[in-house]
mmCIF file of C-alpha atoms and ligand atoms in Angstrom:
data_model
loop_
_atom_site.group_PDB
_atom_site.id
_atom_site.type_symbol
_atom_site.label_atom_id
_atom_site.label_comp_id
_atom_site.label_asym_id
_atom_site.label_seq_id
_atom_site.Cartn_x
_atom_site.Cartn_y
_atom_site.Cartn_z
ATOM 1 C CA MET P 1 3.521 -19.065 13.225
ATOM 2 C CA ASN P 2 4.395 -15.731 11.612
ATOM 3 C CA LEU P 3 1.755 -15.371 8.896
ATOM 4 C CA LYS P 4 3.106 -12.131 7.429
ATOM 5 C CA LYS P 5 6.477 -13.806 6.983
ATOM 6 C CA GLN P 6 4.906 -16.877 5.342
ATOM 7 C CA ALA P 7 3.160 -14.698 2.754
ATOM 8 C CA ALA P 8 6.351 -12.714 2.141
ATOM 9 C CA LEU P 9 8.451 -15.836 1.583
ATOM 10 C CA GLN P 10 5.934 -17.132 -0.948
ATOM 11 C CA ALA P 11 6.177 -13.877 -2.934
ATOM 12 C CA VAL P 12 9.924 -14.223 -3.344
ATOM 13 C CA LYS P 13 9.400 -17.021 -5.863
ATOM 14 C CA TYR P 14 7.954 -14.478 -8.328
ATOM 15 C CA VAL P 15 11.168 -12.459 -8.364
ATOM 16 C CA HIS P 16 13.901 -13.315 -10.851
ATOM 17 C CA SER P 17 17.414 -12.183 -11.711
ATOM 18 C CA GLY P 18 17.562 -9.222 -14.053
ATOM 19 C CA GLN P 19 14.260 -7.758 -12.890
ATOM 20 C CA ARG P 20 13.251 -4.261 -11.776
ATOM 21 C CA ILE P 21 11.262 -4.627 -8.573
ATOM 22 C CA GLY P 22 8.968 -2.246 -6.697
ATOM 23 C CA LEU P 23 9.199 -2.473 -2.930
ATOM 24 C CA GLY P 24 6.092 -1.551 -0.941
ATOM 25 C CA SER P 25 6.031 -0.426 2.676
ATOM 26 C CA GLY P 26 4.990 -1.845 6.023
ATOM 27 C CA SER P 27 5.694 -4.731 8.359
ATOM 28 C CA THR P 28 4.719 -7.506 5.909
ATOM 29 C CA VAL P 29 6.919 -6.088 3.164
ATOM 30 C CA SER P 30 9.831 -5.854 5.600
ATOM 31 C CA TYR P 31 9.921 -9.694 5.641
ATOM 32 C CA PHE P 32 9.978 -9.673 1.841
ATOM 33 C CA ILE P 33 12.858 -7.168 1.766
ATOM 34 C CA LYS P 34 14.800 -9.281 4.243
ATOM 35 C CA ALA P 35 14.313 -12.421 2.113
ATOM 36 C CA LEU P 36 15.243 -10.546 -1.076
ATOM 37 C CA GLY P 37 18.379 -9.182 0.561
ATOM 38 C CA ASP P 38 19.405 -12.684 1.636
ATOM 39 C CA LEU P 39 19.089 -13.899 -1.979
ATOM 40 C CA VAL P 40 21.181 -10.972 -3.226
ATOM 41 C CA LYS P 41 23.859 -11.633 -0.610
ATOM 42 C CA SER P 42 24.006 -15.347 -1.444
ATOM 43 C CA GLY P 43 24.292 -14.584 -5.174
ATOM 44 C CA ASP P 44 21.085 -16.458 -6.018
ATOM 45 C CA LEU P 45 19.545 -13.222 -7.290
ATOM 46 C CA VAL P 46 21.701 -11.047 -9.534
ATOM 47 C CA ASP P 47 21.274 -7.889 -11.600
ATOM 48 C CA ILE P 48 18.183 -6.669 -9.807
ATOM 49 C CA GLN P 49 17.265 -3.073 -9.072
ATOM 50 C CA ALA P 50 14.512 -1.942 -6.749
ATOM 51 C CA VAL P 51 12.312 1.136 -6.527
ATOM 52 C CA SER P 52 11.283 2.046 -2.992
ATOM 53 C CA THR P 53 7.934 3.494 -1.861
ATOM 54 C CA SER P 54 9.043 5.056 1.438
ATOM 55 C CA ASP P 55 12.069 6.319 3.311
ATOM 56 C CA GLU P 56 11.728 3.418 5.749
ATOM 57 C CA THR P 57 11.783 0.868 2.941
ATOM 58 C CA SER P 58 14.770 2.606 1.329
ATOM 59 C CA ILE P 59 16.758 2.316 4.551
ATOM 60 C CA GLN P 60 15.935 -1.365 4.977
ATOM 61 C CA ALA P 61 16.696 -2.127 1.317
ATOM 62 C CA GLN P 62 20.060 -0.363 1.517
ATOM 63 C CA ASP P 63 20.934 -2.172 4.758
ATOM 64 C CA SER P 64 19.981 -5.465 3.065
ATOM 65 C CA GLY P 65 22.262 -4.889 0.079
ATOM 66 C CA ILE P 66 19.455 -4.363 -2.456
ATOM 67 C CA PRO P 67 20.450 -1.859 -5.166
ATOM 68 C CA LEU P 68 17.966 1.001 -5.402
ATOM 69 C CA VAL P 69 17.069 3.070 -8.438
ATOM 70 C CA ASP P 70 14.665 5.981 -8.974
ATOM 71 C CA LEU P 71 11.431 5.289 -10.787
ATOM 72 C CA ASP P 72 12.521 8.014 -13.217
ATOM 73 C CA HIS P 73 15.464 5.836 -14.289
ATOM 74 C CA SER P 74 14.146 2.306 -13.854
ATOM 75 C CA GLY P 75 11.720 2.073 -16.747
ATOM 76 C CA ASN P 76 8.616 -0.008 -16.189
ATOM 77 C CA LEU P 77 8.897 -2.441 -13.300
ATOM 78 C CA ASP P 78 8.540 -6.191 -13.717
ATOM 79 C CA ILE P 79 6.894 -6.680 -10.359
ATOM 80 C CA THR P 80 5.963 -4.779 -7.209
ATOM 81 C CA VAL P 81 5.342 -6.517 -3.899
ATOM 82 C CA ASP P 82 3.379 -4.623 -1.264
ATOM 83 C CA GLY P 83 1.120 -5.112 1.746
ATOM 84 C CA ALA P 84 -2.479 -4.004 2.282
ATOM 85 C CA ASP P 85 -4.789 -2.918 5.065
ATOM 86 C CA GLU P 86 -7.886 -4.542 3.560
ATOM 87 C CA ILE P 87 -8.484 -6.901 0.623
ATOM 88 C CA ASP P 88 -11.925 -7.710 -0.788
ATOM 89 C CA HIS P 89 -13.005 -10.673 -2.961
ATOM 90 C CA ASN P 90 -12.353 -8.657 -6.169
ATOM 91 C CA LEU P 91 -8.755 -8.033 -5.015
ATOM 92 C CA ASN P 92 -9.568 -4.387 -4.460
ATOM 93 C CA LEU P 93 -7.642 -2.874 -1.579
ATOM 94 C CA VAL P 94 -7.484 -0.249 1.089
ATOM 95 C CA LYS P 95 -3.877 0.765 1.608
ATOM 96 C CA GLY P 96 -1.973 3.602 3.194
ATOM 97 C CA LEU P 97 -2.234 3.156 6.943
ATOM 98 C CA GLY P 98 1.552 3.123 6.831
ATOM 99 C CA LYS P 99 1.357 6.623 5.268
ATOM 100 C CA ALA P 100 2.942 5.607 1.965
ATOM 101 C CA LEU P 101 -0.123 5.345 -0.266
ATOM 102 C CA LEU P 102 0.852 7.973 -2.856
ATOM 103 C CA ARG P 103 4.251 6.528 -3.694
ATOM 104 C CA GLU P 104 2.822 3.014 -3.419
ATOM 105 C CA LYS P 105 0.130 3.821 -5.969
ATOM 106 C CA ILE P 106 2.577 5.497 -8.350
ATOM 107 C CA VAL P 107 4.986 2.554 -8.194
ATOM 108 C CA ALA P 108 2.151 0.014 -8.589
ATOM 109 C CA ALA P 109 0.894 1.894 -11.646
ATOM 110 C CA HIS P 110 4.295 1.401 -13.280
ATOM 111 C CA SER P 111 4.474 -2.337 -12.580
ATOM 112 C CA ASN P 112 3.580 -5.234 -14.846
ATOM 113 C CA GLU P 113 2.663 -7.337 -11.804
ATOM 114 C CA PHE P 114 1.359 -6.004 -8.500
ATOM 115 C CA VAL P 115 1.570 -8.694 -5.845
ATOM 116 C CA ILE P 116 -0.022 -8.169 -2.436
ATOM 117 C CA ILE P 117 1.162 -10.100 0.601
ATOM 118 C CA ALA P 118 -0.881 -10.307 3.790
ATOM 119 C CA ASP P 119 -2.057 -12.399 6.668
ATOM 120 C CA GLU P 120 -5.689 -13.499 6.645
ATOM 121 C CA SER P 121 -6.775 -10.687 8.986
ATOM 122 C CA LYS P 122 -6.691 -8.345 5.969
ATOM 123 C CA LEU P 123 -9.458 -10.184 4.075
ATOM 124 C CA VAL P 124 -12.836 -8.416 4.298
ATOM 125 C CA SER P 125 -16.224 -8.867 2.653
ATOM 126 C CA GLN P 126 -16.457 -5.129 2.024
ATOM 127 C CA LEU P 127 -13.774 -2.411 1.969
ATOM 128 C CA GLY P 128 -13.987 0.056 4.833
ATOM 129 C CA ASP P 129 -15.413 -2.566 7.196
ATOM 130 C CA SER P 130 -12.437 -2.676 9.533
ATOM 131 C CA VAL P 131 -10.202 0.318 8.798
ATOM 132 C CA PRO P 132 -10.578 3.986 7.863
ATOM 133 C CA LEU P 133 -9.721 5.167 4.368
ATOM 134 C CA PRO P 134 -6.581 7.330 4.464
ATOM 135 C CA ILE P 135 -6.489 10.314 2.122
ATOM 136 C CA GLU P 136 -3.387 12.414 1.422
ATOM 137 C CA VAL P 137 -4.223 16.110 0.987
ATOM 138 C CA VAL P 138 -2.428 19.437 0.668
ATOM 139 C CA LYS P 139 -2.204 21.391 3.937
ATOM 140 C CA PHE P 140 -3.916 24.472 2.551
ATOM 141 C CA GLY P 141 -7.631 24.293 3.386
ATOM 142 C CA ILE P 142 -7.364 20.981 5.225
ATOM 143 C CA ASP P 143 -10.188 21.826 7.683
ATOM 144 C CA ALA P 144 -12.449 22.611 4.727
ATOM 145 C CA GLN P 145 -11.511 19.296 3.097
ATOM 146 C CA GLU P 146 -12.349 17.493 6.329
ATOM 147 C CA LYS P 147 -15.856 19.012 6.285
ATOM 148 C CA TRP P 148 -16.310 18.178 2.583
ATOM 149 C CA LEU P 149 -15.356 14.554 3.229
ATOM 150 C CA GLN P 150 -17.821 14.351 6.156
ATOM 151 C CA ASN P 151 -20.562 15.162 3.646
ATOM 152 C CA LEU P 152 -19.735 11.941 1.792
ATOM 153 C CA GLY P 153 -21.196 10.054 4.759
ATOM 154 C CA CYS P 154 -18.077 9.194 6.720
ATOM 155 C CA VAL P 155 -16.514 10.376 9.950
ATOM 156 C CA ALA P 156 -13.506 12.309 8.678
ATOM 157 C CA GLU P 157 -10.631 13.383 10.906
ATOM 158 C CA ILE P 158 -7.208 14.854 10.293
ATOM 159 C CA TRP P 159 -4.663 12.149 11.141
ATOM 160 C CA ARG P 160 -2.647 13.378 14.111
ATOM 161 C CA SER P 161 0.083 11.944 16.295
ATOM 162 C CA GLU P 162 -0.351 11.724 20.073
ATOM 163 C CA ASP P 163 1.071 15.213 20.607
ATOM 164 C CA GLY P 164 -1.643 16.634 18.330
ATOM 165 C CA SER P 165 0.608 17.459 15.373
ATOM 166 C CA MET P 166 -0.446 16.384 11.899
ATOM 167 C CA LEU P 167 1.197 13.192 10.656
ATOM 168 C CA LEU P 168 2.946 13.814 7.358
ATOM 169 C CA SER P 169 3.814 11.545 4.459
ATOM 170 C CA ASP P 170 7.355 11.300 3.074
ATOM 171 C CA ASN P 171 6.104 13.863 0.551
ATOM 172 C CA GLY P 172 5.414 16.326 3.398
ATOM 173 C CA ASN P 173 1.618 16.187 3.087
ATOM 174 C CA PRO P 174 -0.952 15.539 5.849
ATOM 175 C CA PHE P 175 -3.749 12.972 5.804
ATOM 176 C CA ILE P 176 -7.440 12.786 6.587
ATOM 177 C CA ARG P 177 -8.836 9.423 7.661
ATOM 178 C CA CYS P 178 -12.450 8.539 6.826
ATOM 179 C CA TRP P 179 -14.440 5.956 8.747
ATOM 180 C CA PHE P 180 -17.419 4.601 6.816
ATOM 181 C CA LYS P 181 -19.820 3.219 9.445
ATOM 182 C CA ASP P 182 -21.396 0.653 7.109
ATOM 183 C CA GLY P 183 -18.340 0.089 4.948
ATOM 184 C CA ILE P 184 -17.709 1.426 1.437
ATOM 185 C CA LYS P 185 -20.718 0.331 -0.620
ATOM 186 C CA ASP P 186 -19.514 1.611 -3.996
ATOM 187 C CA PRO P 187 -15.701 1.926 -4.066
ATOM 188 C CA SER P 188 -15.578 2.805 -7.755
ATOM 189 C CA THR P 189 -17.890 5.835 -7.399
ATOM 190 C CA LEU P 190 -16.120 6.950 -4.214
ATOM 191 C CA ASP P 191 -12.782 6.721 -6.028
ATOM 192 C CA LYS P 192 -13.986 9.090 -8.754
ATOM 193 C CA ILE P 193 -15.643 11.552 -6.364
ATOM 194 C CA ILE P 194 -12.606 11.876 -4.104
ATOM 195 C CA LYS P 195 -10.080 12.003 -6.959
ATOM 196 C CA SER P 196 -11.951 14.824 -8.679
ATOM 197 C CA ARG P 197 -11.740 17.082 -5.596
ATOM 198 C CA VAL P 198 -9.146 19.818 -5.926
ATOM 199 C CA GLY P 199 -6.667 19.774 -3.025
ATOM 200 C CA ILE P 200 -6.911 16.023 -2.533
ATOM 201 C CA ILE P 201 -3.741 14.360 -3.729
ATOM 202 C CA GLU P 202 -4.540 10.652 -3.494
ATOM 203 C CA HIS P 203 -6.598 8.183 -1.497
ATOM 204 C CA GLY P 204 -6.008 4.643 -0.288
ATOM 205 C CA LEU P 205 -8.452 2.785 -2.524
ATOM 206 C CA PHE P 206 -6.453 0.597 -4.931
ATOM 207 C CA LEU P 207 -9.080 -0.687 -7.357
ATOM 208 C CA GLY P 208 -8.305 -3.174 -10.116
ATOM 209 C CA MET P 209 -4.569 -2.876 -9.495
ATOM 210 C CA ALA P 210 -3.548 -6.096 -7.691
ATOM 211 C CA THR P 211 -2.738 -8.940 -10.072
ATOM 212 C CA ARG P 212 -2.073 -11.498 -7.334
ATOM 213 C CA VAL P 213 -2.812 -11.671 -3.608
ATOM 214 C CA ILE P 214 -0.854 -14.038 -1.383
ATOM 215 C CA VAL P 215 -2.600 -14.652 1.938
ATOM 216 C CA ALA P 216 -1.259 -16.787 4.769
ATOM 217 C CA ASN P 217 -3.552 -18.428 7.293
ATOM 218 C CA MET P 218 -2.753 -20.881 10.087
ATOM 219 C CA THR P 219 -2.842 -23.919 7.782
ATOM 220 C CA GLU P 220 -1.713 -22.741 4.337
ATOM 221 C CA VAL P 221 -0.636 -19.947 2.030
ATOM 222 C CA VAL P 222 -3.334 -19.188 -0.524
ATOM 223 C CA GLU P 223 -2.883 -17.325 -3.804
ATOM 224 C CA LEU P 224 -5.744 -15.341 -5.317
ATOM 225 C CA THR P 225 -5.669 -13.980 -8.860
ATOM 226 C CA ILE P 226 -8.092 -12.037 -10.987
HETATM 227 C C1 LIG F 1 1.577 1.406 3.889
HETATM 228 C C2 LIG F 1 0.671 0.320 3.468
HETATM 229 C C3 LIG F 1 0.933 -1.038 4.025
HETATM 230 O O1 LIG F 1 1.160 -1.911 2.984
HETATM 231 C C4 LIG F 1 -0.247 -1.479 4.832
HETATM 232 O O2 LIG F 1 -0.489 -0.483 5.843
HETATM 233 C C5 LIG F 1 -0.029 -2.834 5.487
HETATM 234 O O3 LIG F 1 0.942 -2.735 6.485
HETATM 235 P P1 LIG F 1 1.418 -3.994 7.331
HETATM 236 O O4 LIG F 1 2.102 -4.927 6.389
HETATM 237 O O5 LIG F 1 2.356 -3.395 8.355
HETATM 238 O O6 LIG F 1 0.203 -4.610 7.971
HETATM 239 O O7 LIG F 1 -0.245 0.476 2.700
HETATM 240 O O8 LIG F 1 1.162 2.654 3.390
#
């Protein structure tokens, strides 16, 4: 059974004709985009416009016949559907291991509803338990930022591809990934500390943003709300 697809199909029921929709990024969202495109093609969903969070999502949305609009021209969005790398019991998230966290956070911040779709492997008791926290930074002084982040108690490393070059976001910025050995004990404090550091653009903690989480496991699709 394809759990990511099950969660994505469940999310489609929250989308209605006439809405402005934010499209997240990643493999789970790609099932959602496919399902949305099918509804547009069949005429069951009309007068929708979507705001994309990555170049990859834009390409898939265009190929699927979903009309795209810039966030600058869309007004506030009715709903955004996105994936996550980790989800805790307060519906706080780690996101961004698909390198789209900045645009994802901007789009989510302009959405009335922020719906997360995932398979059950993304549920954790504490953020940072299973994945590193990705942080988008400016290139200037990146080695110094890496050292500063290490002092927060994590193992921080510039995110590189196999050939050693820095991976870049669609905005052209590199990332540092931070592994917290014992997880992230106080996400709210960490959020404030990292955000207040000059040269850091955005991090992958999405706190208090998700309004609904749809999680598929082998027997059912469960919906969690705040
Ligand atoms: C991209 C993201 C993705 O939503 C997250 O990485 C989950 O991806 P997937 O659905 O492929 O597991 O935050 O920046």
